[in-house]
Amino acid sequence: MLMTVLDGSIVTVAMPAIQSDLGFTPAGLSWVVNAYLIAFGSLLLLAGRLGDMIGRKRMFLAGTGVFTAASLLAGVAASPGVLIAARFLQGVGSAMASAVSLGILVTLFTDPRERAKAIAVFSFTGAAGASIGQVLGGVLTDALTWNWIFFINLPIGIATLLVALPALPGDRGLGLCLKAGADTAGALLVTSGLMLGIYTVVKVEEYGATSAHTLGFGALALVLIAGFLARQATAKNPLMPLRIFRSRSVSGANLVQMLMVAALFSFQILVALYMQNVLGYGAARTGLAMLPAAAVIGAVSLGVSARLNARFGERNVLLTGLVLLVGVLGLLTRVPGRADQADYLTDLLPVMLLAAGFGLALPALTSLAMSGAKEEDAGLASGLFNTTQQIGMALGVAVLSTLAASRTESLTAAGRPAAEALTSGYHLAFAVGAGLLVTALAVALTVLRRPERTRRNAAATAEREARLATP
């Protein structure tokens, strides 16, 4: 988890150096990110289900090995084509390992309190990877070369393999791939549909939301996904049994996560762009300025989220976290448009501290998304949760960045100063992001209910208290 999240954040800082050294065109440079996202996002669901079938430990080890080897290839790449191919392979390996990680956790830790602690550590590790990547990317690129942002994965990957081999218990899986046959047609439909859909979304900014390219490829992706769902309703051994969506916890948590991640793109990326393009911060200073957010997210997810979930329930903790995150984006709609008017302590530090809401929301969401899945579907539920996260991220990139760029272009054409036009675009993205979070809050209130176990426990407690009160 640390390696995957670290890689996602560390690459963005080194993009200018990569372009200069390897001779990327501006359009070609985007594929350093897009190749990874397309492979990662489109293979998560397939890898999660295959992990259930052939064994989650096997899938995790194989994925970690592929990612580590691909990182070495990316580090020694001497041409754009080799680096893009290596990034695609990194996405494949990351999908294989990430898709089954939560499935491994929930099957290893069956006690609710222990599971909550494990998920809290998992969430904390993600926050740590993001914060380390933002700072380490700038330091490695400035002090050494961009190649080291990939070489840093090698010791982490090797250590993971050495620890996982003896530590993770073996599991044989369902054996469907060998005995009864996997749903090959379903696998082809969902992988091609997701791959085409993510490709369409990441290219929206280049072609436009209403272009023939976007509408045509988007429609084809929807047809493929619809074909996949129809196939799952009739296949003997479906890749994704539709019964998993009968759980309100699973379906509701995944929908909330998609909306939340899409909204928080404006915080994760656009705040960094605001600090660099408007306030004039460098890469390392930007990473340091965002460290308080990572610190409070990590502290809350690791320190208190498990106890709060056990005491108040995942749903209530999730709602609290979402309210705090609405406050984050609400405050960002008021950041100044000039560097001489901005003050970090009053304008940005409160935003970073309110980001603690993510440390509350993510562990609660993860627990809810995994709580309704049977043990044989744990890998599938894990892959689905990671898939909706990637779809939300892609949608956030496409929608919010396009809205911000459009507002900025129109104001620049009207003669407004560049910094003011940029800030106005960011303000629009922050406001739309806040709207997405309010929608997520509404979904959590209406779709997610208290778990049946909690209701039974509450009823039993009330019954005992009534008996004790009776003379």
Short mmCIF file of C-alpha atoms in Angstrom, two decimals:
data_model
loop_
_atom_site.label_atom_id
_atom_site.label_comp_id
_atom_site.label_asym_id
_atom_site.label_seq_id
_atom_site.Cartn_x
_atom_site.Cartn_y
_atom_site.Cartn_z
CA MET A 1 0.00 0.00 0.00
CA LEU A 2 2.82 2.37 0.87
CA MET A 3 4.62 1.64 -2.39
CA THR A 4 1.50 2.04 -4.54
CA VAL A 5 0.42 5.37 -3.03
CA LEU A 6 4.00 6.63 -2.89
CA ASP A 7 4.39 5.94 -6.61
CA GLY A 8 1.17 7.76 -7.46
CA SER A 9 2.18 10.99 -5.74
CA ILE A 10 5.94 10.96 -6.33
CA VAL A 11 5.74 10.84 -10.15
CA THR A 12 3.77 14.07 -10.56
CA VAL A 13 6.54 16.15 -8.96
CA ALA A 14 9.19 14.81 -11.36
CA MET A 15 7.22 15.29 -14.60
CA PRO A 16 9.11 18.40 -15.83
CA ALA A 17 12.48 16.68 -15.32
CA ILE A 18 11.25 13.54 -17.14
CA GLN A 19 10.03 15.64 -20.07
CA SER A 20 13.32 17.48 -20.37
CA ASP A 21 15.54 14.40 -20.08
CA LEU A 22 13.64 11.98 -22.36
CA GLY A 23 12.26 14.49 -24.85
CA PHE A 24 8.56 13.96 -24.26
CA THR A 25 6.11 16.13 -26.16
CA PRO A 26 3.54 17.90 -23.95
CA ALA A 27 0.82 15.50 -25.13
CA GLY A 28 3.07 12.47 -24.76
CA LEU A 29 4.07 13.39 -21.21
CA SER A 30 0.53 12.84 -19.96
CA TRP A 31 0.90 9.16 -20.80
CA VAL A 32 3.44 8.75 -18.02
CA VAL A 33 0.41 9.07 -15.74
CA ASN A 34 -2.33 7.83 -18.08
CA ALA A 35 -0.66 4.51 -18.91
CA TYR A 36 -0.52 3.65 -15.22
CA LEU A 37 -4.07 4.81 -14.48
CA ILE A 38 -5.61 2.91 -17.39
CA ALA A 39 -3.92 -0.38 -16.50
CA PHE A 40 -4.51 0.01 -12.78
CA GLY A 41 -8.13 1.10 -12.89
CA SER A 42 -9.26 -1.39 -15.54
CA LEU A 43 -7.71 -4.51 -13.98
CA LEU A 44 -8.66 -4.10 -10.31
CA LEU A 45 -12.02 -5.87 -10.57
CA LEU A 46 -10.61 -8.75 -12.60
CA ALA A 47 -7.58 -9.14 -10.33
CA GLY A 48 -9.75 -9.12 -7.21
CA ARG A 49 -11.98 -11.92 -8.48
CA LEU A 50 -9.05 -13.95 -9.80
CA GLY A 51 -7.52 -13.64 -6.34
CA ASP A 52 -10.66 -15.28 -4.89
CA MET A 53 -10.32 -18.06 -7.45
CA ILE A 54 -6.62 -18.90 -7.43
CA GLY A 55 -5.68 -17.61 -3.98
CA ARG A 56 -5.25 -14.07 -2.72
CA LYS A 57 -1.70 -14.65 -1.45
CA ARG A 58 -0.57 -15.83 -4.90
CA MET A 59 -2.13 -12.80 -6.56
CA PHE A 60 -0.60 -10.41 -4.01
CA LEU A 61 2.90 -11.84 -4.37
CA ALA A 62 2.72 -11.93 -8.17
CA GLY A 63 1.47 -8.36 -8.34
CA THR A 64 4.16 -7.08 -5.98
CA GLY A 65 6.81 -8.85 -8.07
CA VAL A 66 5.51 -7.38 -11.34
CA PHE A 67 5.32 -3.87 -9.86
CA THR A 68 8.86 -4.06 -8.45
CA ALA A 69 10.34 -5.34 -11.71
CA ALA A 70 8.45 -2.69 -13.69
CA SER A 71 9.83 0.00 -11.35
CA LEU A 72 13.36 -1.12 -12.20
CA LEU A 73 12.50 -0.93 -15.91
CA ALA A 74 11.04 2.58 -15.45
CA GLY A 75 14.14 3.71 -13.59
CA VAL A 76 16.51 2.67 -16.38
CA ALA A 77 14.22 3.83 -19.23
CA ALA A 78 16.09 5.85 -21.85
CA SER A 79 13.19 6.62 -24.19
CA PRO A 80 9.55 7.71 -23.87
CA GLY A 81 8.25 4.39 -25.24
CA VAL A 82 10.11 2.29 -22.66
CA LEU A 83 8.97 4.51 -19.77
CA ILE A 84 5.32 4.40 -20.88
CA ALA A 85 5.47 0.60 -21.24
CA ALA A 86 7.05 0.32 -17.78
CA ARG A 87 4.34 2.55 -16.30
CA PHE A 88 1.66 0.33 -17.87
CA LEU A 89 3.29 -2.74 -16.30
CA GLN A 90 3.46 -0.91 -12.97
CA GLY A 91 -0.29 -0.39 -13.24
CA VAL A 92 -0.81 -4.10 -13.93
CA GLY A 93 1.26 -5.15 -10.93
CA SER A 94 -0.30 -2.54 -8.68
CA ALA A 95 -3.80 -3.71 -9.64
CA MET A 96 -2.90 -7.35 -8.89
CA ALA A 97 -1.54 -6.54 -5.43
CA SER A 98 -3.96 -3.77 -4.43
CA ALA A 99 -7.10 -5.61 -5.51
CA VAL A 100 -6.68 -8.37 -2.92
CA SER A 101 -5.10 -6.37 -0.08
CA LEU A 102 -8.36 -5.57 1.71
CA GLY A 103 -9.61 -9.09 1.04
CA ILE A 104 -6.54 -10.46 2.83
CA LEU A 105 -7.08 -8.09 5.76
CA VAL A 106 -10.74 -8.91 6.37
CA THR A 107 -10.15 -12.67 6.18
CA LEU A 108 -7.13 -12.50 8.53
CA PHE A 109 -8.86 -10.27 11.10
CA THR A 110 -12.35 -11.60 11.77
CA ASP A 111 -12.90 -9.94 15.16
CA PRO A 112 -14.61 -6.57 14.55
CA ARG A 113 -12.27 -4.60 16.83
CA GLU A 114 -9.14 -6.19 15.39
CA ARG A 115 -10.43 -5.66 11.86
CA ALA A 116 -11.12 -1.99 12.60
CA LYS A 117 -7.54 -1.58 13.85
CA ALA A 118 -6.13 -3.30 10.75
CA ILE A 119 -8.17 -1.11 8.41
CA ALA A 120 -7.07 1.98 10.36
CA VAL A 121 -3.42 1.02 9.86
CA PHE A 122 -4.14 0.38 6.17
CA SER A 123 -5.68 3.85 5.80
CA PHE A 124 -2.84 5.47 7.75
CA THR A 125 -0.30 3.85 5.43
CA GLY A 126 -2.06 5.39 2.44
CA ALA A 127 -1.89 8.86 3.98
CA ALA A 128 1.78 8.32 4.82
CA GLY A 129 2.55 7.27 1.25
CA ALA A 130 0.87 10.37 -0.16
CA SER A 131 2.71 12.75 2.16
CA ILE A 132 6.08 11.06 1.71
CA GLY A 133 5.65 11.06 -2.07
CA GLN A 134 4.95 14.78 -2.27
CA VAL A 135 8.12 15.66 -0.37
CA LEU A 136 10.37 12.82 -1.52
CA GLY A 137 9.61 13.41 -5.20
CA GLY A 138 10.98 16.92 -5.09
CA VAL A 139 13.97 15.98 -2.93
CA LEU A 140 15.04 12.99 -5.07
CA THR A 141 14.56 14.86 -8.34
CA ASP A 142 16.50 17.90 -7.16
CA ALA A 143 19.27 16.06 -5.28
CA LEU A 144 19.72 13.08 -7.63
CA THR A 145 17.73 12.42 -10.83
CA TRP A 146 14.14 11.56 -11.69
CA ASN A 147 15.18 7.89 -12.11
CA TRP A 148 15.34 7.53 -8.33
CA ILE A 149 11.61 8.10 -7.93
CA PHE A 150 11.25 4.61 -9.42
CA PHE A 151 14.32 3.02 -7.85
CA ILE A 152 12.90 3.88 -4.39
CA ASN A 153 10.26 1.18 -5.00
CA LEU A 154 12.87 -1.60 -5.21
CA PRO A 155 13.77 -1.93 -1.51
CA ILE A 156 10.11 -1.56 -0.51
CA GLY A 157 9.00 -4.22 -2.99
CA ILE A 158 11.74 -6.68 -2.03
CA ALA A 159 11.05 -6.19 1.68
CA THR A 160 7.33 -6.74 1.08
CA LEU A 161 7.98 -10.03 -0.71
CA LEU A 162 10.38 -11.27 1.98
CA VAL A 163 7.88 -10.47 4.76
CA ALA A 164 4.74 -11.63 2.93
CA LEU A 165 6.06 -15.07 1.99
CA PRO A 166 6.19 -16.38 5.58
CA ALA A 167 3.67 -14.01 7.16
CA LEU A 168 0.61 -14.46 4.92
CA PRO A 169 -1.21 -17.78 5.28
CA GLY A 170 -1.70 -19.72 2.07
CA ASP A 171 -5.18 -19.96 0.58
CA ARG A 172 -6.20 -22.25 -2.26
CA GLY A 173 -9.02 -20.05 -3.51
CA LEU A 174 -12.25 -21.30 -5.06
CA GLY A 175 -10.42 -23.19 -7.80
CA LEU A 176 -12.89 -22.09 -10.48
CA CYS A 177 -10.19 -21.09 -12.93
CA LEU A 178 -8.97 -24.67 -13.19
CA LYS A 179 -11.98 -26.82 -12.35
CA ALA A 180 -15.12 -25.09 -13.57
CA GLY A 181 -13.74 -22.43 -15.88
CA ALA A 182 -13.55 -18.72 -15.31
CA ASP A 183 -15.91 -16.24 -16.93
CA THR A 184 -13.55 -15.34 -19.77
CA ALA A 185 -16.15 -13.38 -21.73
CA GLY A 186 -17.03 -11.35 -18.64
CA ALA A 187 -13.36 -10.66 -17.97
CA LEU A 188 -12.86 -9.36 -21.51
CA LEU A 189 -15.98 -7.20 -21.36
CA VAL A 190 -15.26 -5.54 -18.01
CA THR A 191 -11.55 -5.02 -18.62
CA SER A 192 -12.04 -3.51 -22.09
CA GLY A 193 -15.00 -1.43 -20.89
CA LEU A 194 -13.14 0.01 -17.90
CA MET A 195 -9.97 0.55 -19.92
CA LEU A 196 -11.85 2.41 -22.64
CA GLY A 197 -13.89 4.37 -20.10
CA ILE A 198 -10.85 5.52 -18.12
CA TYR A 199 -9.05 6.41 -21.36
CA THR A 200 -12.04 8.52 -22.40
CA VAL A 201 -12.17 10.32 -19.06
CA VAL A 202 -8.46 11.16 -18.89
CA LYS A 203 -8.59 12.60 -22.42
CA VAL A 204 -11.63 14.84 -21.78
CA GLU A 205 -9.44 17.86 -21.06
CA GLU A 206 -7.67 17.43 -24.42
CA TYR A 207 -10.72 16.76 -26.63
CA GLY A 208 -13.57 18.42 -24.71
CA ALA A 209 -16.57 16.92 -22.94
CA THR A 210 -18.93 17.21 -25.93
CA SER A 211 -16.50 16.19 -28.68
CA ALA A 212 -17.15 13.24 -30.98
CA HIS A 213 -14.09 11.52 -29.49
CA THR A 214 -15.42 11.74 -25.92
CA LEU A 215 -19.04 10.91 -26.72
CA GLY A 216 -18.18 8.06 -29.10
CA PHE A 217 -15.66 6.28 -26.90
CA GLY A 218 -17.74 6.97 -23.80
CA ALA A 219 -20.80 5.39 -25.39
CA LEU A 220 -18.80 2.34 -26.45
CA ALA A 221 -17.42 1.95 -22.92
CA LEU A 222 -20.96 2.06 -21.50
CA VAL A 223 -22.10 -0.59 -23.99
CA LEU A 224 -19.25 -2.88 -22.93
CA ILE A 225 -20.00 -2.38 -19.22
CA ALA A 226 -23.72 -3.02 -19.86
CA GLY A 227 -22.77 -6.20 -21.73
CA PHE A 228 -20.65 -7.27 -18.78
CA LEU A 229 -23.54 -6.77 -16.33
CA ALA A 230 -25.89 -8.73 -18.59
CA ARG A 231 -23.31 -11.50 -18.81
CA GLN A 232 -22.99 -11.65 -15.01
CA ALA A 233 -26.73 -12.22 -14.66
CA THR A 234 -26.60 -15.36 -16.82
CA ALA A 235 -23.06 -16.80 -16.48
CA LYS A 236 -22.66 -20.12 -14.65
CA ASN A 237 -19.59 -18.90 -12.78
CA PRO A 238 -19.80 -15.09 -13.05
CA LEU A 239 -16.71 -12.99 -12.56
CA MET A 240 -18.72 -10.56 -10.41
CA PRO A 241 -21.80 -12.19 -8.86
CA LEU A 242 -24.44 -9.47 -8.78
CA ARG A 243 -25.50 -10.63 -5.32
CA ILE A 244 -22.73 -8.45 -3.92
CA PHE A 245 -24.80 -5.34 -4.70
CA ARG A 246 -27.73 -6.59 -2.60
CA SER A 247 -25.84 -5.38 0.45
CA ARG A 248 -26.70 -1.74 1.10
CA SER A 249 -23.38 -1.37 2.90
CA VAL A 250 -21.38 -2.51 -0.14
CA SER A 251 -23.32 -0.57 -2.79
CA GLY A 252 -23.77 2.55 -0.66
CA ALA A 253 -20.15 2.70 0.52
CA ASN A 254 -18.83 2.35 -3.01
CA LEU A 255 -21.10 5.12 -4.30
CA VAL A 256 -20.12 7.43 -1.42
CA GLN A 257 -16.45 6.71 -2.05
CA MET A 258 -16.74 7.52 -5.77
CA LEU A 259 -18.30 10.91 -4.99
CA MET A 260 -15.86 11.65 -2.16
CA VAL A 261 -12.73 10.79 -4.14
CA ALA A 262 -13.95 12.80 -7.14
CA ALA A 263 -14.51 15.82 -4.89
CA LEU A 264 -11.19 15.50 -3.08
CA PHE A 265 -9.22 15.59 -6.33
CA SER A 266 -9.72 19.35 -6.05
CA PHE A 267 -8.00 19.26 -2.67
CA GLN A 268 -5.21 16.81 -3.49
CA ILE A 269 -4.17 18.34 -6.82
CA LEU A 270 -5.67 21.79 -7.29
CA VAL A 271 -4.50 23.07 -3.90
CA ALA A 272 -0.94 22.16 -4.89
CA LEU A 273 -1.40 23.92 -8.23
CA TYR A 274 -2.81 26.98 -6.44
CA MET A 275 0.21 27.18 -4.14
CA GLN A 276 2.65 26.85 -7.04
CA ASN A 277 0.90 28.88 -9.75
CA VAL A 278 -0.63 31.63 -7.63
CA LEU A 279 1.41 31.79 -4.42
CA GLY A 280 4.72 30.98 -6.14
CA TYR A 281 5.68 27.99 -3.95
CA GLY A 282 8.29 25.52 -5.22
CA ALA A 283 7.75 21.74 -5.35
CA ALA A 284 9.43 20.99 -2.01
CA ARG A 285 7.71 23.91 -0.22
CA THR A 286 4.34 22.79 -1.59
CA GLY A 287 4.90 19.30 -0.23
CA LEU A 288 5.87 20.68 3.18
CA ALA A 289 2.85 23.02 3.19
CA MET A 290 0.54 20.03 2.70
CA LEU A 291 2.23 17.88 5.34
CA PRO A 292 -0.13 19.02 8.15
CA ALA A 293 -3.04 17.52 6.18
CA ALA A 294 -1.26 14.19 5.81
CA ALA A 295 -0.24 14.29 9.47
CA VAL A 296 -3.77 14.84 10.82
CA ILE A 297 -5.24 12.29 8.41
CA GLY A 298 -2.69 9.73 9.54
CA ALA A 299 -3.09 10.56 13.23
CA VAL A 300 -6.88 10.34 13.13
CA SER A 301 -7.05 7.17 11.01
CA LEU A 302 -4.44 5.38 13.11
CA GLY A 303 -5.10 6.89 16.51
CA VAL A 304 -8.85 7.24 17.00
CA SER A 305 -10.85 5.97 14.01
CA ALA A 306 -11.02 2.33 15.17
CA ARG A 307 -12.24 3.32 18.64
CA LEU A 308 -14.78 5.77 17.23
CA ASN A 309 -16.11 3.20 14.77
CA ALA A 310 -16.50 0.63 17.57
CA ARG A 311 -18.26 3.08 19.87
CA PHE A 312 -20.45 5.12 17.53
CA GLY A 313 -20.70 2.94 14.42
CA GLU A 314 -19.08 3.34 11.00
CA ARG A 315 -22.03 5.24 9.55
CA ASN A 316 -21.96 8.01 12.18
CA VAL A 317 -18.18 8.37 11.93
CA LEU A 318 -18.46 8.56 8.13
CA LEU A 319 -21.08 11.31 8.35
CA THR A 320 -18.86 13.32 10.70
CA GLY A 321 -15.89 12.95 8.37
CA LEU A 322 -17.92 14.08 5.36
CA VAL A 323 -19.14 17.19 7.20
CA LEU A 324 -15.51 18.14 7.97
CA LEU A 325 -14.55 17.61 4.32
CA VAL A 326 -17.38 19.86 3.15
CA GLY A 327 -15.79 22.49 5.42
CA VAL A 328 -12.42 21.91 3.73
CA LEU A 329 -13.70 22.71 0.25
CA GLY A 330 -15.96 25.45 1.54
CA LEU A 331 -12.96 27.30 3.00
CA LEU A 332 -11.00 26.79 -0.22
CA THR A 333 -13.63 28.69 -2.21
CA ARG A 334 -12.43 31.81 -0.36
CA VAL A 335 -8.65 31.63 -0.82
CA PRO A 336 -7.14 34.93 -2.09
CA GLY A 337 -6.23 35.40 -5.74
CA ARG A 338 -2.95 37.21 -5.11
CA ALA A 339 0.19 36.07 -3.32
CA ASP A 340 0.52 39.33 -1.37
CA GLN A 341 -3.00 38.86 0.04
CA ALA A 342 -2.58 35.24 1.13
CA ASP A 343 -1.37 34.05 4.51
CA TYR A 344 -0.68 30.36 5.05
CA LEU A 345 -1.60 30.35 8.74
CA THR A 346 -5.05 31.87 8.23
CA ASP A 347 -5.97 30.83 4.68
CA LEU A 348 -4.53 27.32 4.27
CA LEU A 349 -3.57 25.81 7.64
CA PRO A 350 -7.22 25.55 8.84
CA VAL A 351 -7.98 23.70 5.59
CA MET A 352 -5.14 21.26 6.22
CA LEU A 353 -6.35 20.58 9.76
CA LEU A 354 -9.97 19.99 8.71
CA ALA A 355 -8.65 17.35 6.31
CA ALA A 356 -8.73 15.11 9.40
CA GLY A 357 -12.23 14.31 8.12
CA PHE A 358 -10.63 12.05 5.53
CA GLY A 359 -9.00 10.09 8.35
CA LEU A 360 -12.47 9.51 9.79
CA ALA A 361 -14.29 8.85 6.52
CA LEU A 362 -11.95 6.43 4.75
CA PRO A 363 -11.60 3.73 7.47
CA ALA A 364 -15.35 3.87 8.10
CA LEU A 365 -16.09 3.58 4.37
CA THR A 366 -13.65 0.69 4.00
CA SER A 367 -15.25 -1.21 6.87
CA LEU A 368 -18.74 -0.66 5.45
CA ALA A 369 -17.70 -1.69 1.92
CA MET A 370 -16.17 -4.95 3.17
CA SER A 371 -18.74 -5.77 5.86
CA GLY A 372 -21.41 -7.02 3.49
CA ALA A 373 -19.18 -9.38 1.49
CA LYS A 374 -18.92 -13.11 2.15
CA GLU A 375 -15.48 -14.63 2.66
CA GLU A 376 -15.46 -16.17 -0.83
CA ASP A 377 -16.19 -12.70 -2.28
CA ALA A 378 -13.60 -10.80 -0.20
CA GLY A 379 -11.21 -10.31 -3.12
CA LEU A 380 -14.05 -9.17 -5.37
CA ALA A 381 -15.29 -6.68 -2.76
CA SER A 382 -11.73 -5.40 -2.32
CA GLY A 383 -11.25 -5.05 -6.09
CA LEU A 384 -14.62 -3.31 -6.44
CA PHE A 385 -13.77 -0.83 -3.67
CA ASN A 386 -10.45 0.00 -5.32
CA THR A 387 -12.12 0.26 -8.74
CA THR A 388 -14.70 2.80 -7.60
CA GLN A 389 -11.85 4.76 -6.02
CA GLN A 390 -10.03 4.93 -9.36
CA ILE A 391 -13.21 5.80 -11.27
CA GLY A 392 -13.91 8.60 -8.79
CA MET A 393 -10.37 9.88 -9.20
CA ALA A 394 -10.63 9.82 -13.00
CA LEU A 395 -13.98 11.62 -12.91
CA GLY A 396 -12.58 14.23 -10.54
CA VAL A 397 -9.64 14.84 -12.86
CA ALA A 398 -11.88 15.13 -15.92
CA VAL A 399 -14.72 17.21 -14.50
CA LEU A 400 -13.05 19.51 -11.99
CA SER A 401 -9.89 20.25 -13.96
CA THR A 402 -11.94 20.92 -17.10
CA LEU A 403 -14.24 23.31 -15.24
CA ALA A 404 -11.30 25.13 -13.66
CA ALA A 405 -9.44 25.44 -16.98
CA SER A 406 -12.56 26.67 -18.78
CA ARG A 407 -13.25 29.38 -16.19
CA THR A 408 -9.59 30.47 -16.24
CA GLU A 409 -9.49 30.68 -20.05
CA SER A 410 -12.64 32.77 -20.23
CA LEU A 411 -11.39 35.23 -17.60
CA THR A 412 -7.94 35.45 -19.18
CA ALA A 413 -9.56 36.22 -22.54
CA ALA A 414 -11.54 38.97 -20.82
CA GLY A 415 -8.28 40.59 -19.68
CA ARG A 416 -8.20 39.53 -16.02
CA PRO A 417 -4.74 39.01 -14.40
CA ALA A 418 -3.38 35.49 -14.71
CA ALA A 419 -3.28 34.75 -10.96
CA GLU A 420 -6.80 36.04 -10.46
CA ALA A 421 -8.12 34.01 -13.41
CA LEU A 422 -6.43 30.86 -12.12
CA THR A 423 -7.81 31.34 -8.62
CA SER A 424 -11.32 31.87 -9.94
CA GLY A 425 -11.05 28.59 -11.84
CA TYR A 426 -9.89 26.83 -8.70
CA HIS A 427 -12.75 28.41 -6.73
CA LEU A 428 -15.25 26.91 -9.18
CA ALA A 429 -13.67 23.46 -8.86
CA PHE A 430 -13.71 23.69 -5.06
CA ALA A 431 -17.39 24.68 -5.08
CA VAL A 432 -18.37 21.80 -7.37
CA GLY A 433 -16.31 19.46 -5.19
CA ALA A 434 -18.20 20.66 -2.12
CA GLY A 435 -21.44 19.89 -3.96
CA LEU A 436 -20.24 16.35 -4.65
CA LEU A 437 -19.47 15.90 -0.96
CA VAL A 438 -22.94 17.13 0.01
CA THR A 439 -24.36 14.53 -2.40
CA ALA A 440 -22.17 11.87 -0.78
CA LEU A 441 -23.50 12.96 2.61
CA ALA A 442 -27.07 12.58 1.36
CA VAL A 443 -26.33 9.08 0.00
CA ALA A 444 -24.75 8.06 3.30
CA LEU A 445 -27.79 9.31 5.21
CA THR A 446 -30.37 7.59 3.01
CA VAL A 447 -28.70 4.43 1.69
CA LEU A 448 -26.41 3.34 4.51
CA ARG A 449 -28.15 1.97 7.53
CA ARG A 450 -26.91 0.75 10.85
CA PRO A 451 -25.58 -2.80 10.43
CA GLU A 452 -28.01 -5.55 11.39
CA ARG A 453 -25.57 -6.68 14.07
CA THR A 454 -25.68 -3.25 15.70
CA ARG A 455 -29.47 -3.17 15.61
CA ARG A 456 -29.67 -6.63 17.18
CA ASN A 457 -27.21 -5.67 19.90
CA ALA A 458 -29.13 -2.47 20.61
CA ALA A 459 -32.41 -4.39 20.78
CA ALA A 460 -30.92 -7.00 23.10
CA THR A 461 -29.50 -4.29 25.37
CA ALA A 462 -32.86 -2.54 25.51
CA GLU A 463 -34.58 -5.83 26.32
CA ARG A 464 -32.15 -6.57 29.17
CA GLU A 465 -32.58 -3.08 30.58
CA ALA A 466 -36.37 -3.46 30.42
CA ARG A 467 -36.20 -6.80 32.32
CA LEU A 468 -33.97 -5.27 35.00
CA ALA A 469 -36.35 -2.32 35.39
CA THR A 470 -39.37 -4.62 35.84
CA PRO A 471 -40.21 -5.26 39.58
#
